[in-house]
Short mmCIF file of C-alpha atoms and ligand atoms in Angstrom, two decimals:
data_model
loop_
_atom_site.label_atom_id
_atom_site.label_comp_id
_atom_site.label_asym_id
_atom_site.label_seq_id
_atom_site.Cartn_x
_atom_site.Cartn_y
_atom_site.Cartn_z
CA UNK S 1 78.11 104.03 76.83
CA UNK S 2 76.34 101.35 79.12
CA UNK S 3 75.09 102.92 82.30
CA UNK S 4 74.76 100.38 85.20
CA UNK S 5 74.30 100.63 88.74
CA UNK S 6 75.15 98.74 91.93
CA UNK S 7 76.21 99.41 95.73
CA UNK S 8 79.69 98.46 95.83
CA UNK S 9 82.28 98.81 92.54
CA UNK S 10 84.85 96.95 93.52
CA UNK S 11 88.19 97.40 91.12
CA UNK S 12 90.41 94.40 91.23
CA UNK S 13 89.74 90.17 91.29
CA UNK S 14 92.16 89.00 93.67
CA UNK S 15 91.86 87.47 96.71
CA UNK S 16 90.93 90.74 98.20
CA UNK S 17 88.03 91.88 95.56
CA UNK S 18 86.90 88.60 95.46
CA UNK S 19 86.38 87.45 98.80
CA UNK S 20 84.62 91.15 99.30
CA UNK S 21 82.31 90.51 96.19
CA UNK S 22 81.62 86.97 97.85
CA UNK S 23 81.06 88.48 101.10
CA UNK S 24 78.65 91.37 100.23
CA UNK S 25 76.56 88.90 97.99
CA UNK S 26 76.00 86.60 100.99
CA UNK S 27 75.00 89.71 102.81
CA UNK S 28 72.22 90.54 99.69
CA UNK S 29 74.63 93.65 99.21
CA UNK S 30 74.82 94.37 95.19
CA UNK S 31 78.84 94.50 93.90
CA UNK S 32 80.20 94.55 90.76
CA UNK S 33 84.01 93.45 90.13
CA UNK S 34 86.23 94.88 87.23
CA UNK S 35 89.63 93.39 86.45
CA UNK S 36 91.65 94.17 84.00
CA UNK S 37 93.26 90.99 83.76
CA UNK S 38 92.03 87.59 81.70
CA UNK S 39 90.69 84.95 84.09
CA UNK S 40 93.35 82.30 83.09
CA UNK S 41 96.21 85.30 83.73
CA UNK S 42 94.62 85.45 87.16
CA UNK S 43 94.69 81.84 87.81
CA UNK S 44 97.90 80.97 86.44
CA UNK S 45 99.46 83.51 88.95
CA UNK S 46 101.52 81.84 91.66
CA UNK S 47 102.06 83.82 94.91
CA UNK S 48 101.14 83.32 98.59
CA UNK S 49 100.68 79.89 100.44
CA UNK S 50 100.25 80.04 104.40
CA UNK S 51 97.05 80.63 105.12
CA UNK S 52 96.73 81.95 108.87
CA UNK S 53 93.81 79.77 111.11
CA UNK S 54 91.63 83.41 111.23
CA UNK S 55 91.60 82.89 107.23
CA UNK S 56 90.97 79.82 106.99
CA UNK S 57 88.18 80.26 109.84
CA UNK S 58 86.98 83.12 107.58
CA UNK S 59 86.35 81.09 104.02
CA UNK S 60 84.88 78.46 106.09
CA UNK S 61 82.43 81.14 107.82
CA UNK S 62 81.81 82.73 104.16
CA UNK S 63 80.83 79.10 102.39
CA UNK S 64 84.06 79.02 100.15
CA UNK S 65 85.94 76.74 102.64
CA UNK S 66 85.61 73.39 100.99
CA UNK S 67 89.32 73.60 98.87
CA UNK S 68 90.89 74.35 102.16
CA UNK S 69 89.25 71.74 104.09
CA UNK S 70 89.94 69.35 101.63
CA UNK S 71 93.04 70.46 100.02
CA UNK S 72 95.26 72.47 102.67
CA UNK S 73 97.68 70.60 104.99
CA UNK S 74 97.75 71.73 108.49
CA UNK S 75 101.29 72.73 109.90
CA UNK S 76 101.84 72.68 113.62
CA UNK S 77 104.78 74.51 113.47
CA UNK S 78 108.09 75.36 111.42
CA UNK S 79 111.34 74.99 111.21
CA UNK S 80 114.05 77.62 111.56
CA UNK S 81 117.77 76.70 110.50
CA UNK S 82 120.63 78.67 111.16
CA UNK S 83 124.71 77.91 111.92
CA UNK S 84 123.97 74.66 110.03
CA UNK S 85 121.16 73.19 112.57
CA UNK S 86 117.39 73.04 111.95
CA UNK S 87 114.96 74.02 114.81
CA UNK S 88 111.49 73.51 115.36
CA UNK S 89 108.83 75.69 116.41
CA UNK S 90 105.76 73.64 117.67
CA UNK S 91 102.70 76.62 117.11
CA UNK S 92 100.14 73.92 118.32
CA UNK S 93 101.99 72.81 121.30
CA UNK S 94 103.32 76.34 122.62
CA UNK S 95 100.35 78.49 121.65
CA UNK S 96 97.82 75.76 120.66
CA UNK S 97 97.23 77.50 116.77
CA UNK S 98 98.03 75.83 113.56
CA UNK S 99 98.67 77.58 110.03
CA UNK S 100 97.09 75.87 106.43
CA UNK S 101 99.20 75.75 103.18
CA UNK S 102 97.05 76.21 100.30
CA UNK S 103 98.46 78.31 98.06
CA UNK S 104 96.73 81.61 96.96
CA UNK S 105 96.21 80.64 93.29
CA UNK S 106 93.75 77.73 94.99
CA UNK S 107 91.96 80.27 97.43
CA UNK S 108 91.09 82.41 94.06
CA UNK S 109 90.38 79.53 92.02
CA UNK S 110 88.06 78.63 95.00
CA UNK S 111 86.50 82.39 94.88
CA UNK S 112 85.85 82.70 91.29
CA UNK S 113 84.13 79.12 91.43
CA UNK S 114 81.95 80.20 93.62
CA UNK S 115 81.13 83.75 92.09
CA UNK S 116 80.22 81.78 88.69
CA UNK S 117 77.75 79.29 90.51
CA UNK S 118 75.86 82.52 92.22
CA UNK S 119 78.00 85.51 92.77
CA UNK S 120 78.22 88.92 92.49
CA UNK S 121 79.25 90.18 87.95
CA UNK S 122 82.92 90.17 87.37
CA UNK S 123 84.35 91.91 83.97
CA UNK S 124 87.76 90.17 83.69
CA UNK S 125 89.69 91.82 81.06
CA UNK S 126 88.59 95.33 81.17
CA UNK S 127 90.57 98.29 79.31
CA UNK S 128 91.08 101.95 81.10
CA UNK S 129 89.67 101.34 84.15
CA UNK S 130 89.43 104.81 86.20
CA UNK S 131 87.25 106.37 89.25
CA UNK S 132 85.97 109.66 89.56
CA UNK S 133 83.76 111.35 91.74
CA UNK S 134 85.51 109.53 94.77
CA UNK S 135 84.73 112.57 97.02
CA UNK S 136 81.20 112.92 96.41
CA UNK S 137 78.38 110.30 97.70
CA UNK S 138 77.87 108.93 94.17
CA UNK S 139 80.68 107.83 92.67
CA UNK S 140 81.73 106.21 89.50
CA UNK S 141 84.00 103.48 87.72
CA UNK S 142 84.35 104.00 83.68
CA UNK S 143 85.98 101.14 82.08
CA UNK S 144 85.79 99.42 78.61
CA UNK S 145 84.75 95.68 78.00
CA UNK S 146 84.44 93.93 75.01
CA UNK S 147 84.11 96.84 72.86
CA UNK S 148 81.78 99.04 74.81
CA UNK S 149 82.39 101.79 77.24
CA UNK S 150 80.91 101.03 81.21
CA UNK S 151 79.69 103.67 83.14
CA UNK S 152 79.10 102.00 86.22
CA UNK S 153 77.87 104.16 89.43
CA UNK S 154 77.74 102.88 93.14
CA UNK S 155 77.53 104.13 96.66
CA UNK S 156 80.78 103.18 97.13
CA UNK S 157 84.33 102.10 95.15
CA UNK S 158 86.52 99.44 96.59
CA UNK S 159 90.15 99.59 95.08
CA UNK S 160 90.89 95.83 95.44
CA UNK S 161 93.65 96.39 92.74
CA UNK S 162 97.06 95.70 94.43
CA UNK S 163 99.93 97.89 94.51
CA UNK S 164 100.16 98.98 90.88
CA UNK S 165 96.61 99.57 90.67
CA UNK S 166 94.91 102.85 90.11
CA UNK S 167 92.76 103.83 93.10
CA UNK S 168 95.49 104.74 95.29
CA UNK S 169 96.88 107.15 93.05
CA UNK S 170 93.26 108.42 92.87
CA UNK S 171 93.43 109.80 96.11
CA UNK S 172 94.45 113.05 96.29
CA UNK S 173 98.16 113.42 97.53
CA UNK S 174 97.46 115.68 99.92
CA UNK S 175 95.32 113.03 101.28
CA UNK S 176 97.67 110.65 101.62
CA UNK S 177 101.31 109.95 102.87
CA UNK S 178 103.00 106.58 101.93
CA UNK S 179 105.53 105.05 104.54
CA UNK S 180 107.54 102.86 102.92
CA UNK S 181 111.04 101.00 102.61
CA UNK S 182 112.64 98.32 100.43
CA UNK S 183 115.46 95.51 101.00
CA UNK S 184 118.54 95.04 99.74
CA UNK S 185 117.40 91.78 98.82
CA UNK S 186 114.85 89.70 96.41
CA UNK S 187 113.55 86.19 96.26
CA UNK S 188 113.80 83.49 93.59
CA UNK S 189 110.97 81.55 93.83
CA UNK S 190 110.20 78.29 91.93
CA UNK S 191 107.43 75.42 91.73
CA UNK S 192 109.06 72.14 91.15
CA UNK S 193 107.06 68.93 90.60
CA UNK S 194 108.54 66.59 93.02
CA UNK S 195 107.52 66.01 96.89
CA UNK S 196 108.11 67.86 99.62
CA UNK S 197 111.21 66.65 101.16
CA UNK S 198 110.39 68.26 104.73
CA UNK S 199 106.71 67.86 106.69
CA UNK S 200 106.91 71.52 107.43
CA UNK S 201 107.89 75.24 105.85
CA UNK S 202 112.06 75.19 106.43
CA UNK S 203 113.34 79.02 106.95
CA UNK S 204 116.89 79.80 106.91
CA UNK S 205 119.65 81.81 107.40
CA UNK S 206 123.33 80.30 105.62
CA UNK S 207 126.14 82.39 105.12
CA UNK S 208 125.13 82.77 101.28
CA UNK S 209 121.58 83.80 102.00
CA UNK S 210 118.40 83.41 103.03
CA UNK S 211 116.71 79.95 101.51
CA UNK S 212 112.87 78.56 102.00
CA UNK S 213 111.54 75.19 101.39
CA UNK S 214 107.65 75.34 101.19
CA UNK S 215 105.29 73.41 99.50
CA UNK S 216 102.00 73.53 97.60
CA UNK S 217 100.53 69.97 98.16
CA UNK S 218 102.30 66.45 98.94
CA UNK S 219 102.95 66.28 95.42
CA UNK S 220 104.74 69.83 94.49
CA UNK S 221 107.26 71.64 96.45
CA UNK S 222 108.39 75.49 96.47
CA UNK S 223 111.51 77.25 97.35
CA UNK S 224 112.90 80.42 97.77
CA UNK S 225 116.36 81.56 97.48
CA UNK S 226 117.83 85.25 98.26
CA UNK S 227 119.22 86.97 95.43
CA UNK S 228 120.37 90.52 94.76
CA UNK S 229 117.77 92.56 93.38
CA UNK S 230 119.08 93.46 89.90
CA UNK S 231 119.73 89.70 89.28
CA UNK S 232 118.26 88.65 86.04
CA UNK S 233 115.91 84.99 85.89
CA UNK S 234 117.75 83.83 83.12
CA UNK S 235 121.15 83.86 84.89
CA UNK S 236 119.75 81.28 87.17
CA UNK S 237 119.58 77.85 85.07
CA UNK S 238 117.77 74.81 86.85
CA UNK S 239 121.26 73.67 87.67
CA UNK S 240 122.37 76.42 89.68
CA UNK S 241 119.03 76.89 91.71
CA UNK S 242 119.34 73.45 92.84
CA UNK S 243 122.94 73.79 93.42
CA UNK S 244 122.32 76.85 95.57
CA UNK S 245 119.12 75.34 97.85
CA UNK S 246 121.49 72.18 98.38
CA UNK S 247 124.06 74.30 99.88
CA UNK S 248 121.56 76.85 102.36
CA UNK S 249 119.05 73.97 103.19
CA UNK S 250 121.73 70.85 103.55
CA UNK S 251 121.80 69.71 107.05
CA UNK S 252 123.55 66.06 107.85
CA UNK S 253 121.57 63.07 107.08
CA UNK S 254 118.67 65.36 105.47
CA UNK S 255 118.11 64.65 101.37
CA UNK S 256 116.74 68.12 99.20
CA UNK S 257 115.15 66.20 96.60
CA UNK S 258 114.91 67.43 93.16
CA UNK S 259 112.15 67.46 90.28
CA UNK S 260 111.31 69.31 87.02
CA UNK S 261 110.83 73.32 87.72
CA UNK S 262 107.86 74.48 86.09
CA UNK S 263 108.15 77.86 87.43
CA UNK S 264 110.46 80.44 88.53
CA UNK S 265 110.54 84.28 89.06
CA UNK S 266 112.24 86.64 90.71
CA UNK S 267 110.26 88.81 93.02
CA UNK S 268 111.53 92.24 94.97
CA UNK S 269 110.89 93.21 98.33
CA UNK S 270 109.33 96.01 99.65
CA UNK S 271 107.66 97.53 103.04
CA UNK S 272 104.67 100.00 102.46
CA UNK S 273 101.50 101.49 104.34
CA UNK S 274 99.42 104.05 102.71
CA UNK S 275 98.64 106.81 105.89
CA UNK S 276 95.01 105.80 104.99
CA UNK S 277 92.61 103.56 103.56
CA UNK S 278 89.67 105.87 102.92
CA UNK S 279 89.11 109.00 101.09
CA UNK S 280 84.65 109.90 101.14
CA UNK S 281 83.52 106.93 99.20
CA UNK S 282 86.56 105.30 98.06
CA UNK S 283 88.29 102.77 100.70
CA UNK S 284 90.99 100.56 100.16
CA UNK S 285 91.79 97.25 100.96
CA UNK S 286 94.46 94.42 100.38
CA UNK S 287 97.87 95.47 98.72
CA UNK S 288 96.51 98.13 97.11
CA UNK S 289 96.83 99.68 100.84
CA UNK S 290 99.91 97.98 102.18
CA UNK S 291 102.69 95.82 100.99
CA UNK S 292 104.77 93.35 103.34
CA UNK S 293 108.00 91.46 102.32
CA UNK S 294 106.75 87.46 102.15
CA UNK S 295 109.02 86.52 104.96
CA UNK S 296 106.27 85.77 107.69
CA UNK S 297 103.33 84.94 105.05
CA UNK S 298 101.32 88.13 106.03
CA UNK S 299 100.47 89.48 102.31
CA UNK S 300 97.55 86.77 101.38
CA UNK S 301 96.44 87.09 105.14
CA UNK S 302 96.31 90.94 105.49
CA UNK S 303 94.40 91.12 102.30
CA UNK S 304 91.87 88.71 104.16
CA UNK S 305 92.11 90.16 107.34
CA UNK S 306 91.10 94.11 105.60
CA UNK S 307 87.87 92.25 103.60
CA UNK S 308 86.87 90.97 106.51
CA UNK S 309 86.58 93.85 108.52
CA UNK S 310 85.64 95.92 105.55
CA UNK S 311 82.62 93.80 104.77
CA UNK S 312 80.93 93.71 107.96
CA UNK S 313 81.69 97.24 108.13
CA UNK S 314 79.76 97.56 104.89
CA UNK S 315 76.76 95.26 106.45
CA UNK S 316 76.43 97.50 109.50
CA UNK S 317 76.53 99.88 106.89
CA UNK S 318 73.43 99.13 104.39
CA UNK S 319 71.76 98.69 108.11
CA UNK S 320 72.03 101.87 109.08
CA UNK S 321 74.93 101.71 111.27
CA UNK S 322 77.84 103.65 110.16
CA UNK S 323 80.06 103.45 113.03
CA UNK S 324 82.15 100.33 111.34
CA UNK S 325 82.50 101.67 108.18
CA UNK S 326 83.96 104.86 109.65
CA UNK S 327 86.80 103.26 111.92
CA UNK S 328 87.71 101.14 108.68
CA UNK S 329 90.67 102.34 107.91
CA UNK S 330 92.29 103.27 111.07
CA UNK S 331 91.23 99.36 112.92
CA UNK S 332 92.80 97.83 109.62
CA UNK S 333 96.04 99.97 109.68
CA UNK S 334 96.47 99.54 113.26
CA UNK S 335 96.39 95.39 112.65
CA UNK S 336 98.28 96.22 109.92
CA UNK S 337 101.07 98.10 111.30
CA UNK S 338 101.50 95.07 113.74
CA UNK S 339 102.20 92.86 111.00
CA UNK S 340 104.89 95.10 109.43
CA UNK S 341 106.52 94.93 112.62
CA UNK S 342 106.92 91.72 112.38
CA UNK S 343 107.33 91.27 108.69
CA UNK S 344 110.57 93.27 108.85
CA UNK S 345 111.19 91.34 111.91
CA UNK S 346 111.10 88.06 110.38
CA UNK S 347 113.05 88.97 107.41
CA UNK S 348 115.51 91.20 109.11
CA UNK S 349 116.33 88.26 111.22
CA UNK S 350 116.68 86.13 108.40
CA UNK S 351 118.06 87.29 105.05
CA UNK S 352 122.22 88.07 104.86
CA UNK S 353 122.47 91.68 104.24
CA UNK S 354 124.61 92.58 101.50
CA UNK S 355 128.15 94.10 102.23
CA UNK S 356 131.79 93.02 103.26
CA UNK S 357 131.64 95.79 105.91
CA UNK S 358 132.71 94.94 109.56
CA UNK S 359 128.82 95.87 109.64
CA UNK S 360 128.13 92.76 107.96
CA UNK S 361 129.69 90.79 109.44
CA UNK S 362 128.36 92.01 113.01
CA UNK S 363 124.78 92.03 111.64
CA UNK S 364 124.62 88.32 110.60
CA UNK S 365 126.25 87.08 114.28
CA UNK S 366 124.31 88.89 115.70
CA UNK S 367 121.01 87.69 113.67
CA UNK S 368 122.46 84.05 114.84
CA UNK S 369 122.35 84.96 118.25
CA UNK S 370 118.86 86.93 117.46
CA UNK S 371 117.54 83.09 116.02
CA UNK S 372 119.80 81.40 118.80
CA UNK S 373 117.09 83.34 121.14
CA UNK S 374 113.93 82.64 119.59
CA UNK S 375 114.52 78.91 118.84
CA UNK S 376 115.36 78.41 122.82
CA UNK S 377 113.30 80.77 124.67
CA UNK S 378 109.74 79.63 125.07
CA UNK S 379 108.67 83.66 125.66
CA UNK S 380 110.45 84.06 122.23
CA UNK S 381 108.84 81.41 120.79
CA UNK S 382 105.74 82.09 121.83
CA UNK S 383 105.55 85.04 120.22
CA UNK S 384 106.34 84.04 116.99
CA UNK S 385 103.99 81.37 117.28
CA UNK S 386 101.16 83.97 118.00
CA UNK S 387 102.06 86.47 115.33
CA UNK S 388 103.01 83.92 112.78
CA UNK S 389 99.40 81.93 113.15
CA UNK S 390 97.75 85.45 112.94
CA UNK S 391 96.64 88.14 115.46
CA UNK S 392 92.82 87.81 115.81
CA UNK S 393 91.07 90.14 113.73
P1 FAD C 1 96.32 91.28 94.17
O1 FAD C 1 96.42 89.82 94.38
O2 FAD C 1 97.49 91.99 93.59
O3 FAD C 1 95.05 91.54 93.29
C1 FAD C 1 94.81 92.78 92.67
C2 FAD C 1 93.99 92.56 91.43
O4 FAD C 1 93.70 93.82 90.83
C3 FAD C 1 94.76 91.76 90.39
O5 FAD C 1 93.96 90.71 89.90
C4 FAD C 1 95.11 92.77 89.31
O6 FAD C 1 95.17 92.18 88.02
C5 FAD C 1 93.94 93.72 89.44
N1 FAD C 1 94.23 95.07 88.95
C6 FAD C 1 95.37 95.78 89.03
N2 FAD C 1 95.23 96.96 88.43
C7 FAD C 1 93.98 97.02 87.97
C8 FAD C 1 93.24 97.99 87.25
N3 FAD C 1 93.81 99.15 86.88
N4 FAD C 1 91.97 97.74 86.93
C9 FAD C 1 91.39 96.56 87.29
N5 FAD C 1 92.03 95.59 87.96
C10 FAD C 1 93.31 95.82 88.30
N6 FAD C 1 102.66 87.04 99.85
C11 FAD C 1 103.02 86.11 100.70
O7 FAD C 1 102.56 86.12 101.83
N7 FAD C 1 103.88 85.12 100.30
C12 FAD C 1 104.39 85.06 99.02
O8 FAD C 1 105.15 84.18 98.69
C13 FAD C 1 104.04 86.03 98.13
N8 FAD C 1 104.52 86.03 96.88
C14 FAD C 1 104.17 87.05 96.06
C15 FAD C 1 104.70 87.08 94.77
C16 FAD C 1 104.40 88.14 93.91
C17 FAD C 1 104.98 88.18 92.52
C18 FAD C 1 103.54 89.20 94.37
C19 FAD C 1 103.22 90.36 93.47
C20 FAD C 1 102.99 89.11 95.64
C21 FAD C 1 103.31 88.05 96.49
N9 FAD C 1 102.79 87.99 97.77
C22 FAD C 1 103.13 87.03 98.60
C23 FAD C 1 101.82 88.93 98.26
C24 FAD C 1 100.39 88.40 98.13
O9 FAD C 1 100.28 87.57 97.01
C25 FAD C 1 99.49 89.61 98.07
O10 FAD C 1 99.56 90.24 99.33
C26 FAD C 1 98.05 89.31 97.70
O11 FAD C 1 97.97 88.94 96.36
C27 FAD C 1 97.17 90.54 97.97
O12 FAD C 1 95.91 90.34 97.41
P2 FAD C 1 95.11 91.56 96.77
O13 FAD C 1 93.82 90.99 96.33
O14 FAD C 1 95.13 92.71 97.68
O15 FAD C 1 96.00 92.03 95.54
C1 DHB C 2 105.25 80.77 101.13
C2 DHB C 2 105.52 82.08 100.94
C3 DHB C 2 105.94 82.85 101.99
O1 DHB C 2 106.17 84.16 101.84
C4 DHB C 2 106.11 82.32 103.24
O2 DHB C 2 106.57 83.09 104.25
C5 DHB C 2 105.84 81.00 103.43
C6 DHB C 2 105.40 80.22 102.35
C7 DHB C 2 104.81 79.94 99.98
O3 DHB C 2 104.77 80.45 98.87
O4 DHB C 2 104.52 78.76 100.18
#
């Protein structure tokens, strides 16, 4: 058994656990990160690609801002298509804010670059990782690496490890109530190699579902479709994924264009806030705390958004100011519980809920007059614009 010590274990290498690691190190705070996965698993992962301006101002205020500088294109706005038309919302002109798309795959690529160069120790592919002792002041993360057992002991853990991770369930349950709910609905999302065919992200709500046209950089595109949950990847041949965006995205005189798919998945949705984010020395942060369906782009940004406060809570901390590091948890869930407003908001508004019901049918004229609303109403708009380039933190 190798006994090590540091301040801060933190479990998990994604955006969240990195960016913390990155964050602490700057600070000449200690961390160790353990993952369980393989570096190239990690970066091979497609997910999240808005970034909000408060994250991008945040990598540029932590030194890992260069990719996003260099890399992410600036959106003013987006568009919102319903009833056949396309809408724009102008964020810089209403509300004077801009989002970046860089996906999240680049913003860890980013992370771990910088970690390697002069970062806190990450063990990438480690075997039954568990915490104990989260109620006392000294606890502990055991895991297995490369043959050996780790017995590594900090002042505090940081479970960084995303919703199926395992210091959530750590906490006691009487600790700990979980609010949650999930959609009738899922996304099929691919990566296709061909250019954008729009200049910004394209939401919208057509009679057969919800569809999304994003993109990754000028030279790759992604889009979403809605599909039923149980719905199977391999039903959905290139073909018939193309066939279906044509249909929800066409407007007149617009072209979809196509190119080779080099990725697709299929990707449920689901609302969840854990009642809290600390229990004595353990505190969570990211998605290992809170879930969000992908509608308005929060996921990647809330994970941000948690480190953030989290590490200068942990700053004030090590100088001998606790007061931060105390309101943790209920300052992040409060932000956060604004953003699942508007999470199931956004998607609410915009995916075709299932049915034949004189429900549904009511529901989806009434979410075209809901989108009627917010495309003409500059108080409506305004709003989204402010919640959709990021509350400040
Ligand atoms: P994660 O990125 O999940 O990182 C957690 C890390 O912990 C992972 O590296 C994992 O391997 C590791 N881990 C897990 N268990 C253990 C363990 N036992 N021991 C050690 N390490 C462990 N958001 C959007 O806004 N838009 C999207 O389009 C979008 N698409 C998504 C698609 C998918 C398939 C998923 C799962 C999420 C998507 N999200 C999206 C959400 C967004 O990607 C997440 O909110 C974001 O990844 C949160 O970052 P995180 O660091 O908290 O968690
Ligand atoms: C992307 C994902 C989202 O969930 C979203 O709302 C916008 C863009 C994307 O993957 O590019």
């Amino acid at each position: 058994m190798t006994r090590e010590t540091t301040r801060v274990a933190i479990i998990g290498a994604g955006p969240a656990g990195l960016l913390l690691g990155w964050a602490l190190r700057r600070a000449g705070i200690d961390a160790v990160i353990v993952e369980n996965r393989s570096v190239e698993y990690i970066l091979a992962r497609v997910r999240a690609g808005v970034l909000e301006q408060g994250s991008v101002d945040t990598l540029k205020r932590l030194g890992v801002g260069d990719g996003v500088a260099t890399n992410g294109l600036i959106h003013d706005g987006i568009y919102l298509q319903f009833a056949g038309e396309r809408h724009h919302v102008d964020f810089n002109e209403l509300i004077g804010r801009t989002v970046t798309v860089y996906g999240q795959q680049a913003v860890v690529a980013d992370l771990i670059d910088a970690h390697k160069h002069d970062g806190s120790p990450i063990y990438f592919e480690s075997s039954d990782v568990a915490v104990h002792d989260i109620e006392s002041p000294s606890p502990r993360v055991t895991f297995g690496h490369r043959g050996e057992e780790h017995d590594l002991h900090a002042d505090f853990v940081v479970g960084a490890d995303g919703f199926h991770g395992v210091c959530r369930p750590s906490i006691p349950s009487s600790a700990l109530t979980a609010y949650e709910r999930s959609y009738p609905y899922a996304w099929l999302g691919i990566l296709a190699t061909v250019p954008p065919s729009t200049d910004e992200l394209i939401y919208c709500l057509h009679e057969d579902g919800f569809a999304m046209h994003s993109m990754r950089s000028m030279e790759v595109s992604r889009l979403y479709l809605q599909v039923d949950p149980s719905e199977s990847i391999e039903n959905w041949s290139d073909e018939r994924i193309w066939d279906a965006l044509h249909t929800r995205l066409g407007v007149p005189g617009w072209t979809l264009h196509e190119g080779e798919i080099t990725e697709k998945s299929i990707t449920p949705m689901r609302s969840f806030v854990t009642s809290t984010l600390n229990c004595g020395s353990l505190f969570l942060a990211g998605d290992a705390g809170h879930i969000v369906p992908p509608t308005g782009a929060k996921g990647l940004n809330s994970a941000i958004a948690d480190v953030t406060i989290l590490a200068d809570a942990l700053i004030d901390h090590y100088a001998d100011d606790d007061v931060a590091l105390r309101r943790y948890s209920d300052v992040a869930l409060g932000r956060q519980w604004r953003i699942q407003q508007f999470s199931q908001w956004m998607t609410q508004m915009l995916h075709r809920h299932p049915g034949g019901s004189a429900d549904h049918e009511f529901d989806y004229r009434s979410q075209l007059g809901q989108l009627d609303y917010t495309t003409s109403s500059t108080h409506a708009m305004r709003s989204l614009a402010e919640q959709y380039t990021g509350l400040p933190l």
